[in-house]
């Protein structure tokens, strides 16, 4: 997925894992990139070109509910209302498919407002809905699967980041059922796909995922083989199944083939 016209991008949330790498990736491709800091009012005073909205909370959304709303909805509303841009791509999550019977981009979704763990889903979906209702042209949504790559933060709430961190200590303890499974996608693929969608996407919502399920047991086997760490699975851990993510829209539009998940670049996080 190369050959994009050189463009001007504004990356909001450039201090995060994806945002910081996206800035470097776009600059390496020759694009002009602005990464404003939090609270920079110049966002509303200058043309932004193509905005990629990476602002968000992950592991700490339960303890910071008001910040979560501000990040996923509040700032987005002001950008959609006041900013000058050619396009805007809002980063959402495939977590919104929790409890759904389908995982294509047009699937009906269910939520449980009384469950605090759904605050993340609800705010992401509110952000998505605001994008669609804003009346602005060139506004799209990318629902990201579980992103893995070098330099993961063990405090991010990402399972693989936690397992890698434990492997560094020589012993991994898994507290969930090893048959639990999720979809994972390499950060390098995300960095390739986001600019393409921002500049040329024909649809308004895209799943950014591998389309393949990887079990916790497979991660344990790989880590043990690559690092020699000891592994312990606590009995009675909860089974955390997640439906396979549909990627036919992404593949149909560009014919993308996700990078292999089992890449030794992940080991950079524990070396």
Coordinates of C-alpha atoms in Angstrom, one line a residue:
X1 CA 0.0 0.0 0.0
X2 CA 2.4 2.7 -1.3
X3 CA 2.2 5.5 -3.7
X4 CA 0.1 8.0 -1.8
X5 CA 0.2 11.6 -2.8
X6 CA 2.3 13.7 -0.5
X7 CA -0.1 15.5 1.9
X8 CA -0.4 17.5 5.1
X9 CA -1.5 15.6 8.1
X10 CA -2.3 16.6 11.7
X11 CA -2.0 13.8 14.2
X12 CA -4.0 14.4 17.4
X13 CA -2.9 12.2 20.3
X14 CA 0.7 12.0 19.0
X15 CA 2.1 11.1 22.4
X16 CA 0.4 7.7 22.5
X17 CA 1.7 4.4 21.2
X18 CA 0.0 4.6 17.8
X19 CA 0.1 8.4 17.4
X20 CA 3.8 8.7 18.0
X21 CA 4.7 6.0 15.5
X22 CA 2.2 7.4 13.0
X23 CA 4.0 10.7 13.1
X24 CA 7.4 9.1 12.4
X25 CA 5.9 6.9 9.7
X26 CA 4.2 9.8 7.8
X27 CA 7.3 11.9 8.0
X28 CA 9.5 9.1 6.7
X29 CA 7.1 8.8 3.7
X30 CA 7.7 12.5 3.0
X31 CA 4.3 13.9 4.2
X32 CA 4.1 17.2 6.1
X33 CA 3.0 16.4 9.7
X34 CA 1.9 18.6 12.6
X35 CA 1.6 17.0 16.0
X36 CA 0.0 19.6 18.3
X37 CA 0.3 19.1 22.1
X38 CA -2.7 18.7 24.3
X39 CA -4.6 22.0 24.7
X40 CA -3.0 23.7 21.7
X41 CA -5.7 26.2 20.6
X42 CA -3.9 26.6 17.3
X43 CA -5.8 23.5 16.2
X44 CA -8.8 25.8 15.7
X45 CA -6.9 28.6 14.0
X46 CA -5.0 27.0 11.1
X47 CA -5.8 24.5 8.3
X48 CA -5.1 21.0 9.5
X49 CA -5.1 19.1 6.2
X50 CA -5.9 15.5 6.9
X51 CA -6.6 14.8 10.6
X52 CA -6.0 11.4 12.2
X53 CA -7.6 11.4 15.7
X54 CA -5.6 9.1 17.9
X55 CA -6.7 10.6 21.2
X56 CA -8.0 8.0 23.7
X57 CA -7.7 6.2 27.0
X58 CA -7.3 2.4 27.3
X59 CA -6.4 0.6 30.5
X60 CA -7.4 3.5 32.9
X61 CA -10.8 4.3 31.4
X62 CA -12.5 2.7 34.4
X63 CA -10.8 5.0 36.9
X64 CA -10.9 8.1 34.7
X65 CA -14.4 8.2 33.3
X66 CA -14.6 11.9 32.7
X67 CA -11.3 12.0 31.0
X68 CA -12.4 9.1 28.8
X69 CA -15.5 11.1 27.7
X70 CA -13.4 14.2 27.0
X71 CA -10.9 12.2 25.0
X72 CA -13.3 10.1 22.9
X73 CA -16.1 12.7 22.5
X74 CA -15.4 16.1 24.0
X75 CA -12.3 17.2 22.0
X76 CA -13.7 15.4 18.9
X77 CA -16.8 17.5 19.0
X78 CA -14.9 20.7 19.1
X79 CA -12.7 19.6 16.2
X80 CA -15.7 18.6 14.1
X81 CA -17.4 21.9 15.0
X82 CA -14.6 24.4 14.7
X83 CA -11.5 23.1 12.9
X84 CA -10.6 23.5 9.3
X85 CA -9.6 20.1 7.7
X86 CA -9.8 18.2 4.4
X87 CA -10.6 14.9 6.1
X88 CA -10.8 13.4 9.6
X89 CA -10.2 9.8 10.5
X90 CA -11.4 8.8 14.0
X91 CA -9.7 5.9 15.7
X92 CA -12.3 3.6 17.4
X93 CA -12.0 0.0 18.5
X94 CA -13.2 -3.5 17.5
X95 CA -14.1 -3.7 21.2
X96 CA -17.5 -2.2 20.2
X97 CA -18.4 -5.7 18.9
X98 CA -18.6 -7.1 22.4
X99 CA -21.9 -9.0 22.5
X100 CA -22.6 -8.6 18.8
X101 CA -23.7 -11.5 16.6
X102 CA -21.8 -10.1 13.6
X103 CA -18.5 -8.1 13.3
X104 CA -18.9 -6.5 9.9
X105 CA -18.8 -2.7 9.9
X106 CA -22.6 -2.5 9.4
X107 CA -23.5 -4.9 12.2
X108 CA -26.0 -3.8 14.9
X109 CA -24.2 -3.4 18.2
X110 CA -25.3 -3.9 21.8
X111 CA -24.2 -2.2 25.0
X112 CA -24.8 -2.5 28.7
X113 CA -24.8 1.1 30.1
X114 CA -25.1 -0.2 33.7
X115 CA -21.8 -2.1 33.4
X116 CA -18.8 0.3 33.9
X117 CA -16.7 -1.7 31.6
X118 CA -18.9 -0.6 28.7
X119 CA -18.0 3.1 29.2
X120 CA -15.1 2.6 26.7
X121 CA -17.5 1.1 24.1
X122 CA -20.2 3.7 24.7
X123 CA -17.8 6.7 24.3
X124 CA -16.2 5.3 21.2
X125 CA -19.6 4.7 19.7
X126 CA -20.7 8.2 20.6
X127 CA -17.6 9.5 18.9
X128 CA -18.4 7.4 15.8
X129 CA -22.0 8.6 15.8
X130 CA -20.8 12.2 16.1
X131 CA -18.5 11.7 13.1
X132 CA -21.5 10.5 11.0
X133 CA -23.9 13.2 12.2
X134 CA -21.5 16.1 11.9
X135 CA -22.3 16.9 8.3
X136 CA -18.6 17.3 7.5
X137 CA -17.3 15.7 4.4
X138 CA -14.3 13.3 4.4
X139 CA -15.0 12.1 8.0
X140 CA -14.3 8.3 8.5
X141 CA -13.9 5.8 11.3
X142 CA -11.3 3.1 11.8
X143 CA -12.0 0.4 14.3
X144 CA -8.7 -1.0 15.5
X145 CA -8.2 -4.5 16.7
X146 CA -5.7 -5.4 19.4
X147 CA -2.5 -3.8 18.2
X148 CA 0.9 -5.4 18.9
X149 CA 4.4 -4.3 18.0
X150 CA 7.8 -3.4 19.4
X151 CA 7.9 -1.1 22.5
X152 CA 4.5 -2.0 24.0
X153 CA 3.7 -0.5 27.4
X154 CA 3.1 -3.1 30.0
X155 CA 0.8 -0.7 31.8
X156 CA -1.4 -0.2 28.8
X157 CA -3.8 -3.0 29.6
X158 CA -2.7 -4.9 26.4
X159 CA -2.5 -8.6 27.2
X160 CA 0.5 -9.2 24.9
X161 CA 2.4 -6.3 26.5
X162 CA 1.8 -7.8 29.9
X163 CA 2.9 -11.2 28.8
X164 CA 6.0 -9.8 27.2
X165 CA 6.8 -7.9 30.4
X166 CA 6.4 -11.0 32.5
X167 CA 8.6 -13.0 30.1
X168 CA 11.4 -10.5 30.7
X169 CA 11.2 -11.5 34.3
X170 CA 11.5 -15.1 33.3
X171 CA 8.1 -16.3 34.4
X172 CA 4.6 -15.8 32.9
X173 CA 1.5 -16.3 35.0
X174 CA -1.8 -16.4 33.0
X175 CA -4.9 -15.6 34.9
X176 CA -7.4 -16.3 32.2
X177 CA -8.4 -19.5 30.3
X178 CA -5.6 -20.3 27.8
X179 CA -8.3 -21.1 25.2
X180 CA -9.4 -17.4 25.2
X181 CA -8.8 -15.9 21.8
X182 CA -8.6 -12.4 20.2
X183 CA -7.8 -10.8 16.9
X184 CA -4.3 -9.1 16.8
X185 CA -2.8 -6.9 14.2
X186 CA 0.8 -5.6 13.8
X187 CA 1.3 -1.9 14.4
X188 CA 3.2 -1.7 11.1
X189 CA 0.0 -2.7 9.2
X190 CA -2.0 0.0 11.1
X191 CA 0.6 2.6 10.1
X192 CA 0.3 1.6 6.4
X193 CA -3.5 1.4 6.4
X194 CA -4.5 4.6 8.2
X195 CA -3.1 7.1 5.7
X196 CA -4.6 5.1 2.8
X197 CA -8.0 5.3 4.4
X198 CA -7.7 8.9 5.3
X199 CA -6.8 9.9 1.7
X200 CA -8.6 7.4 -0.4
X201 CA -11.2 5.4 1.6
X202 CA -14.5 5.0 -0.1
X203 CA -16.4 3.8 3.0
X204 CA -17.1 5.6 6.2
X205 CA -16.1 2.8 8.6
X206 CA -13.3 0.2 8.4
X207 CA -12.3 -2.7 10.6
X208 CA -8.5 -2.7 10.9
X209 CA -7.7 -6.3 12.0
X210 CA -6.0 -9.4 10.8
X211 CA -9.2 -11.5 10.6
X212 CA -7.6 -14.3 12.5
X213 CA -8.0 -15.5 16.1
X214 CA -5.0 -16.1 18.3
X215 CA -5.4 -17.9 21.6
X216 CA -3.7 -17.1 24.8
X217 CA -2.2 -20.6 24.7
X218 CA -0.5 -19.8 21.3
X219 CA 1.0 -16.7 22.8
X220 CA 2.3 -18.7 25.8
X221 CA 3.8 -21.4 23.5
X222 CA 5.5 -18.7 21.3
X223 CA 6.9 -16.8 24.3
X224 CA 8.2 -20.0 25.9
X225 CA 9.9 -21.1 22.7
X226 CA 11.5 -17.7 22.1
X227 CA 12.5 -16.7 25.6
X228 CA 12.7 -19.9 27.6
X229 CA 10.4 -18.4 30.3
X230 CA 8.5 -20.5 32.8
X231 CA 4.7 -20.6 32.3
X232 CA 2.0 -21.0 34.9
X233 CA -1.7 -21.0 34.2
X234 CA -3.9 -20.3 37.2
X235 CA -6.8 -22.7 37.5
X236 CA -10.3 -21.5 37.0
X237 CA -9.4 -18.4 34.9
X238 CA -12.2 -16.9 33.0
X239 CA -12.7 -17.8 29.3
X240 CA -12.6 -14.6 27.2
X241 CA -13.8 -15.5 23.8
X242 CA -14.1 -12.8 21.2
X243 CA -15.7 -13.2 17.7
X244 CA -13.5 -13.1 14.7
X245 CA -13.3 -9.7 13.1
X246 CA -14.6 -9.3 9.6
X247 CA -12.0 -7.6 7.3
X248 CA -13.7 -8.1 3.9
X249 CA -14.1 -4.3 3.4
X250 CA -10.5 -3.6 3.9
X251 CA -9.3 -6.5 1.8
X252 CA -11.9 -5.9 -0.9
X253 CA -10.9 -2.2 -1.3
X254 CA -7.1 -2.7 -1.3
X255 CA -6.4 -6.4 -1.3
X256 CA -4.3 -6.1 1.9
X257 CA -2.5 -9.0 3.4
X258 CA -1.7 -8.6 7.1
X259 CA 1.8 -9.1 8.2
X260 CA 2.5 -12.4 10.1
X261 CA 1.8 -12.0 13.8
X262 CA 4.7 -14.1 15.0
X263 CA 7.4 -11.6 14.2
X264 CA 10.6 -11.4 16.2
X265 CA 10.3 -7.6 16.2
X266 CA 7.9 -8.1 19.1
X267 CA 10.9 -9.3 21.1
X268 CA 12.3 -5.8 21.0
X269 CA 9.8 -5.1 23.8
X270 CA 11.6 -7.6 26.1
X271 CA 15.2 -7.4 25.1

